[in-house]
Short mmCIF file of C-alpha atoms in Angstrom, two decimals:
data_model
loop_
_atom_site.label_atom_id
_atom_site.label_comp_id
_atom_site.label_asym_id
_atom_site.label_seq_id
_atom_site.Cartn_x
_atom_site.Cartn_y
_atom_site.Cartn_z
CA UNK A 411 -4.98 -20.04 -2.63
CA UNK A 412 -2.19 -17.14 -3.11
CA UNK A 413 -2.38 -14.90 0.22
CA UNK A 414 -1.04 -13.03 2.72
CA UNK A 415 -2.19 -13.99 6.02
CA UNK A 416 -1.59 -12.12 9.31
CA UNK A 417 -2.55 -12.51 13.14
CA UNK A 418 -4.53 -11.17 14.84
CA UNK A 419 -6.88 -9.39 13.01
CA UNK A 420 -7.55 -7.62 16.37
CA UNK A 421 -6.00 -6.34 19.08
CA UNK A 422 -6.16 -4.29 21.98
CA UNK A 423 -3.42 -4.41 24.31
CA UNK A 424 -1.84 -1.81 27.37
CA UNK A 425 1.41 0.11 27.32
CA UNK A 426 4.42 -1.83 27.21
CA UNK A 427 3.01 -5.02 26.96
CA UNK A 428 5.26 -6.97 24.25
CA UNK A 429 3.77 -7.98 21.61
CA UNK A 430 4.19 -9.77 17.78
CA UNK A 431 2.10 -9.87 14.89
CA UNK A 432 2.72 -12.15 12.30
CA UNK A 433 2.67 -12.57 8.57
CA UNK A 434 2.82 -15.11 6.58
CA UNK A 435 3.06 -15.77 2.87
CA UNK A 436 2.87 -18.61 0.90
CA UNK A 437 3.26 -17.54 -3.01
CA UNK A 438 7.69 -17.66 -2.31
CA UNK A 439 7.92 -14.15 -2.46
CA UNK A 440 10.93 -12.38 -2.13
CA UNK A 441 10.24 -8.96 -0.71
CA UNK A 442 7.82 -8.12 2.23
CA UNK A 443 7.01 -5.14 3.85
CA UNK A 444 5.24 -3.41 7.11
CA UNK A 445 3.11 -0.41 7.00
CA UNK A 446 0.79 1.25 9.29
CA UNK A 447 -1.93 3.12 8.16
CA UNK A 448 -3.70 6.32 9.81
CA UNK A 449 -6.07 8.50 8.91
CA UNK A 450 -4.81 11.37 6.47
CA UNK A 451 -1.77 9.73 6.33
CA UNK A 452 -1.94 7.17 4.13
CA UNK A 453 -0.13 4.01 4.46
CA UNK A 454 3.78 4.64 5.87
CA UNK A 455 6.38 1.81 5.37
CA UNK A 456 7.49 0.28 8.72
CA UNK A 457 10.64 -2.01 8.09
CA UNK A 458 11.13 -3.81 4.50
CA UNK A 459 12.93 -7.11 3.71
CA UNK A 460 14.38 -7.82 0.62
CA UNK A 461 15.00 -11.49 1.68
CA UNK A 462 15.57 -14.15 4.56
CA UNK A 463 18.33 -12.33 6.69
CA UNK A 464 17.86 -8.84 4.85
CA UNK A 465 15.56 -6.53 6.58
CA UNK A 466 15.72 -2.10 6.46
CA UNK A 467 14.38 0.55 8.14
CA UNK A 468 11.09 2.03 6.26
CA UNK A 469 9.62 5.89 6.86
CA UNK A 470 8.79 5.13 10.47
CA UNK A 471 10.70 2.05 12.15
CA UNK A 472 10.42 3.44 15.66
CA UNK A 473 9.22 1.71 18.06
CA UNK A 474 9.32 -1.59 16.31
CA UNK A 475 11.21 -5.02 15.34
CA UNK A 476 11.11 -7.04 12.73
CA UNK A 477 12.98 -10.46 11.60
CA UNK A 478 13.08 -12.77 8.61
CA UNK A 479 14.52 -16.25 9.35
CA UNK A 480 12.10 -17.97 6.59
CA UNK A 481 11.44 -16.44 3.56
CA UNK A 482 7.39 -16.92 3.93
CA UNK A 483 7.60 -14.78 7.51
CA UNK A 484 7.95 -11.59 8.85
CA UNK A 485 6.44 -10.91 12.40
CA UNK A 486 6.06 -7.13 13.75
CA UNK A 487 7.28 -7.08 17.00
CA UNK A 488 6.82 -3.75 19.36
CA UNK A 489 8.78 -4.45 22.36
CA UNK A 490 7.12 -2.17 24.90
CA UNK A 491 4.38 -0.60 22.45
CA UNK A 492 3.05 3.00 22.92
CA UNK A 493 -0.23 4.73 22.86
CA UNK A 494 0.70 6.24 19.70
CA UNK A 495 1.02 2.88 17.91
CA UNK A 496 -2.47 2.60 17.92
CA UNK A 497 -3.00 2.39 14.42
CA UNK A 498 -4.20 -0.52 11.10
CA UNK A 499 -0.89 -2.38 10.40
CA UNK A 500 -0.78 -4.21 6.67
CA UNK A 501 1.79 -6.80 5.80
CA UNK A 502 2.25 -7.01 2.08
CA UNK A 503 4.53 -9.13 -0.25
CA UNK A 504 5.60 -9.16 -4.04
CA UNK A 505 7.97 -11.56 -5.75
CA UNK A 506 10.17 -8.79 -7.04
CA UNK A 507 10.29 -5.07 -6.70
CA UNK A 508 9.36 -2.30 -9.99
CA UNK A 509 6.05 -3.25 -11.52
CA UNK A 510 5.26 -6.35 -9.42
CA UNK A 511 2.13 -6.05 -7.59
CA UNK A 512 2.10 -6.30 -3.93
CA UNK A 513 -0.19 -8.31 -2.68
CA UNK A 514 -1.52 -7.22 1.40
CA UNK A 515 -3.22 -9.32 4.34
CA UNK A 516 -6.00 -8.58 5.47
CA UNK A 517 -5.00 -5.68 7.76
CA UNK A 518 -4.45 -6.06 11.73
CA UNK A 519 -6.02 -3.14 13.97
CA UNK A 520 -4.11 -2.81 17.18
CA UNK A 521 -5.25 -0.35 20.12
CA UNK A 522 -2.72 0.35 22.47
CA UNK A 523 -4.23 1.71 25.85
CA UNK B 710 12.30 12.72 -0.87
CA UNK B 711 9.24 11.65 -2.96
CA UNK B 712 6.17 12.51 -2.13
CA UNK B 713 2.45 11.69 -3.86
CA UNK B 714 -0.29 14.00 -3.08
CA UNK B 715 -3.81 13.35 -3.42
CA UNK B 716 -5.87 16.88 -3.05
CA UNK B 717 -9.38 15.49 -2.70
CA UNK B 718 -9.93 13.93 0.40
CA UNK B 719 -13.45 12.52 -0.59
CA UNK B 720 -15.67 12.80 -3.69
CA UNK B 721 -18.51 11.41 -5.24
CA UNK B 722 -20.35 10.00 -8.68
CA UNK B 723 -23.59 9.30 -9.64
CA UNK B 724 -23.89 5.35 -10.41
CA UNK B 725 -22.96 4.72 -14.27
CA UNK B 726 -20.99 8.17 -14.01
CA UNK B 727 -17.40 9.08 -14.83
CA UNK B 728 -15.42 10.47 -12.11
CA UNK B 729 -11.49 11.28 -12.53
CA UNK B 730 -9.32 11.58 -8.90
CA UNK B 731 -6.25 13.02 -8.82
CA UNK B 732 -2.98 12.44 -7.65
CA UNK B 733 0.31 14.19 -8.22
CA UNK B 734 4.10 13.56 -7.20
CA UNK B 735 7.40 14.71 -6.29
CA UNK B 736 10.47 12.84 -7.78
CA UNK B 737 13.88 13.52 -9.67
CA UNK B 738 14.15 10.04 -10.76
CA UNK B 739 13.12 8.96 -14.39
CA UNK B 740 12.65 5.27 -13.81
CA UNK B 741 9.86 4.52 -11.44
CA UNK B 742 6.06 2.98 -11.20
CA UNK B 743 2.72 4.20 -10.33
CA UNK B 744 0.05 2.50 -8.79
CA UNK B 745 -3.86 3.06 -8.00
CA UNK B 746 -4.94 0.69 -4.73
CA UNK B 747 -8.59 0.57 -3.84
CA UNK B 748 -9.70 0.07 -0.21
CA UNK B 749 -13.69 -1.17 0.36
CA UNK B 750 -15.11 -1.16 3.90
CA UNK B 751 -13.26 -5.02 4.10
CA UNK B 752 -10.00 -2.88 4.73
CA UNK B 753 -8.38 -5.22 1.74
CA UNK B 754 -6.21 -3.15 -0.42
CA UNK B 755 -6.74 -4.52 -4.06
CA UNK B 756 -4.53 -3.18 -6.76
CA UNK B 757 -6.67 -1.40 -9.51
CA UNK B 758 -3.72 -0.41 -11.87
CA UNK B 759 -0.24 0.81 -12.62
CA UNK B 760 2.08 2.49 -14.79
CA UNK B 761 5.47 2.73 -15.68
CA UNK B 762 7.20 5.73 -16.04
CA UNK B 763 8.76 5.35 -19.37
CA UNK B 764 5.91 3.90 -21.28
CA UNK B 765 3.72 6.86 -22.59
CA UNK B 766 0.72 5.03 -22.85
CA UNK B 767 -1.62 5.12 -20.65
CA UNK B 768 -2.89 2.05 -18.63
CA UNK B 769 -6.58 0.84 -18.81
CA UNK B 770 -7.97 -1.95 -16.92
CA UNK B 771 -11.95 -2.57 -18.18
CA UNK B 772 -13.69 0.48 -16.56
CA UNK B 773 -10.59 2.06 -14.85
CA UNK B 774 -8.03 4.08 -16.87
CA UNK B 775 -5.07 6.74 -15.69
CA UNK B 776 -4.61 10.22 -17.29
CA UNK B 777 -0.49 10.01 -17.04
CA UNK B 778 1.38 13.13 -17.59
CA UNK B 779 4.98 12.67 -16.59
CA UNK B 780 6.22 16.25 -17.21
CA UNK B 781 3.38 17.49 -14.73
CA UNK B 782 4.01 14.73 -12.23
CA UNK B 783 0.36 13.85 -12.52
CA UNK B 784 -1.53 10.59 -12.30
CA UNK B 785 -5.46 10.42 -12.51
CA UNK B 786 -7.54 7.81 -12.12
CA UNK B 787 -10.60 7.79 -14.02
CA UNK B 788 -13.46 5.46 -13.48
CA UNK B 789 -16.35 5.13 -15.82
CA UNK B 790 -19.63 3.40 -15.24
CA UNK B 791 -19.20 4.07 -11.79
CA UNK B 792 -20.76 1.08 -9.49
CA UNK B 793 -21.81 0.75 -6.22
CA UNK B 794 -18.81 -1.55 -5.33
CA UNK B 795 -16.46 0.96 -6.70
CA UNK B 796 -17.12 2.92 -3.55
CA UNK B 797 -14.21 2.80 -1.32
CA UNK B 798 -10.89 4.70 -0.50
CA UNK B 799 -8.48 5.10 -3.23
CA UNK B 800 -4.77 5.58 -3.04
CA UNK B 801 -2.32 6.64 -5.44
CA UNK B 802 1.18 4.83 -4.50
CA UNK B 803 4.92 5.99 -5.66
CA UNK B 804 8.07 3.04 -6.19
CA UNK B 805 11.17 4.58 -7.48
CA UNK B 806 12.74 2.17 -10.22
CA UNK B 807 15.93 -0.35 -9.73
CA UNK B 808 17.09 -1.82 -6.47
CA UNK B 809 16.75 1.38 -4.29
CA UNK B 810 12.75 1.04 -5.00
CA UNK B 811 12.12 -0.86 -1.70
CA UNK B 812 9.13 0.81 -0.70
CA UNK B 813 5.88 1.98 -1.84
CA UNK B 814 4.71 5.59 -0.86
CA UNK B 815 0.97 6.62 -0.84
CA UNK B 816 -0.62 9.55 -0.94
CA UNK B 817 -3.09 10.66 1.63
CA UNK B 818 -6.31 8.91 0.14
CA UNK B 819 -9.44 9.63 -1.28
CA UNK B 820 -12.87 8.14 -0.44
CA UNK B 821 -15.12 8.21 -3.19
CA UNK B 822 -18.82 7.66 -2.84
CA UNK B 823 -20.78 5.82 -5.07
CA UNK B 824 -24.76 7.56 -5.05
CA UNK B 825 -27.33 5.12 -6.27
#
């Protein structure tokens, strides 16, 4: 089955205690991308990757880390992450950019205390 | 920058009703795409439908269609025969056109309610 997978699903974790989320895709995708998402806010573009090697800065890359040593992966990593990173974090993936659909895991919600 | 805007932060529809959400955007770029995502209670953001800017007609998918009126900026989403399941948030999403089209941006959301 085509899908974006990501772990955990659930997490609650203190201030400054490293920490990495992963994704994973398996339909060879090119492009993958973070966002978080808070309330009245929409969803906000983290860090992009256009392919293995090529990552950018999104809307809000603060506070975060990302790498792309095989095209199917792309952990989140918040080094030392922040009350205010408390938010629902979506990895998504599309084979090309314009019309192609991206397709999104199944969300990861991360409390930071 | 672009921007989308979505003005109604929650509505609602009588089941087997029409409802029409709006959504409006900020760009000076001619080539660029249009999306509606839905978002149940699973928190799974499922693609509904999309548009590109330089075709003029407008995209239907089954009960979901988009009012598209480039020189307004405007991009409604109208659902008829509304059904329970279409109850969920909906966002309107932004890609500018080419290579620079990287990311996606979403407006704010709107949470429809379905009323049985």
């Amino acid at each position: 089955e085509a899908q974006v997978t990501q772990n955990p699903r659930y997490l609650i974790t203190v201030t400054g205690k490293k920490l990495t989320v992963t994704c994973s895709q398996n339909m060879n995708h090119e492009y993958m991308s973070w966002y978080r998402q808070d309330p009245g806010l929409g969803l906000r573009q983290i860090y992009y990757s256009m392919n293995v090697e090529v990552t950018d800065k999104g809307d809000v890359p603060e506070g975060y880390k990302v790498s792309r040593k095989e095209k199917r992966n792309f952990p989140l990593i918040l080094e030392s992450p922040s009350p205010n990173q408390t938010s629902l974090y979506f990895c998504a993936s599309s084979l090309k950019l314009g019309i192609y659909e991206q397709y999104f895991g199944p969300g990861t919600r991360l409390t930071v205390t | 920058a672009q921007t989308v805007t979505q003005s109604q932060p929650e509505m609602s529809v009588q089941e087997a009703e029409t409802v029409t959400l709006s959504c409006t955007y900020d760009t000076s770029e001619s080539d660029y795409y249009l999306f509606w995502y839905k978002q149940p209670p699973s928190r799974q953001m499922i693609l509904v439908i999309r548009q590109e800017a330089y075709k003029q007609q407008n995209a239907t998918e089954n009960r979901f269609s988009v009012n598209f009126q480039k020189a307004a900026k405007s991009f409604s989403l109208k659902i008829s025969d509304s059904q329970l399941g279409d109850a969920a948030m909906y966002f309107c999403a932004y890609r500018r056109g080419g290579a620079s089209g990287s990311r996606l941006t979403f407006g704010e959301g709107t949470q429809l309610t379905v009323n049985p």
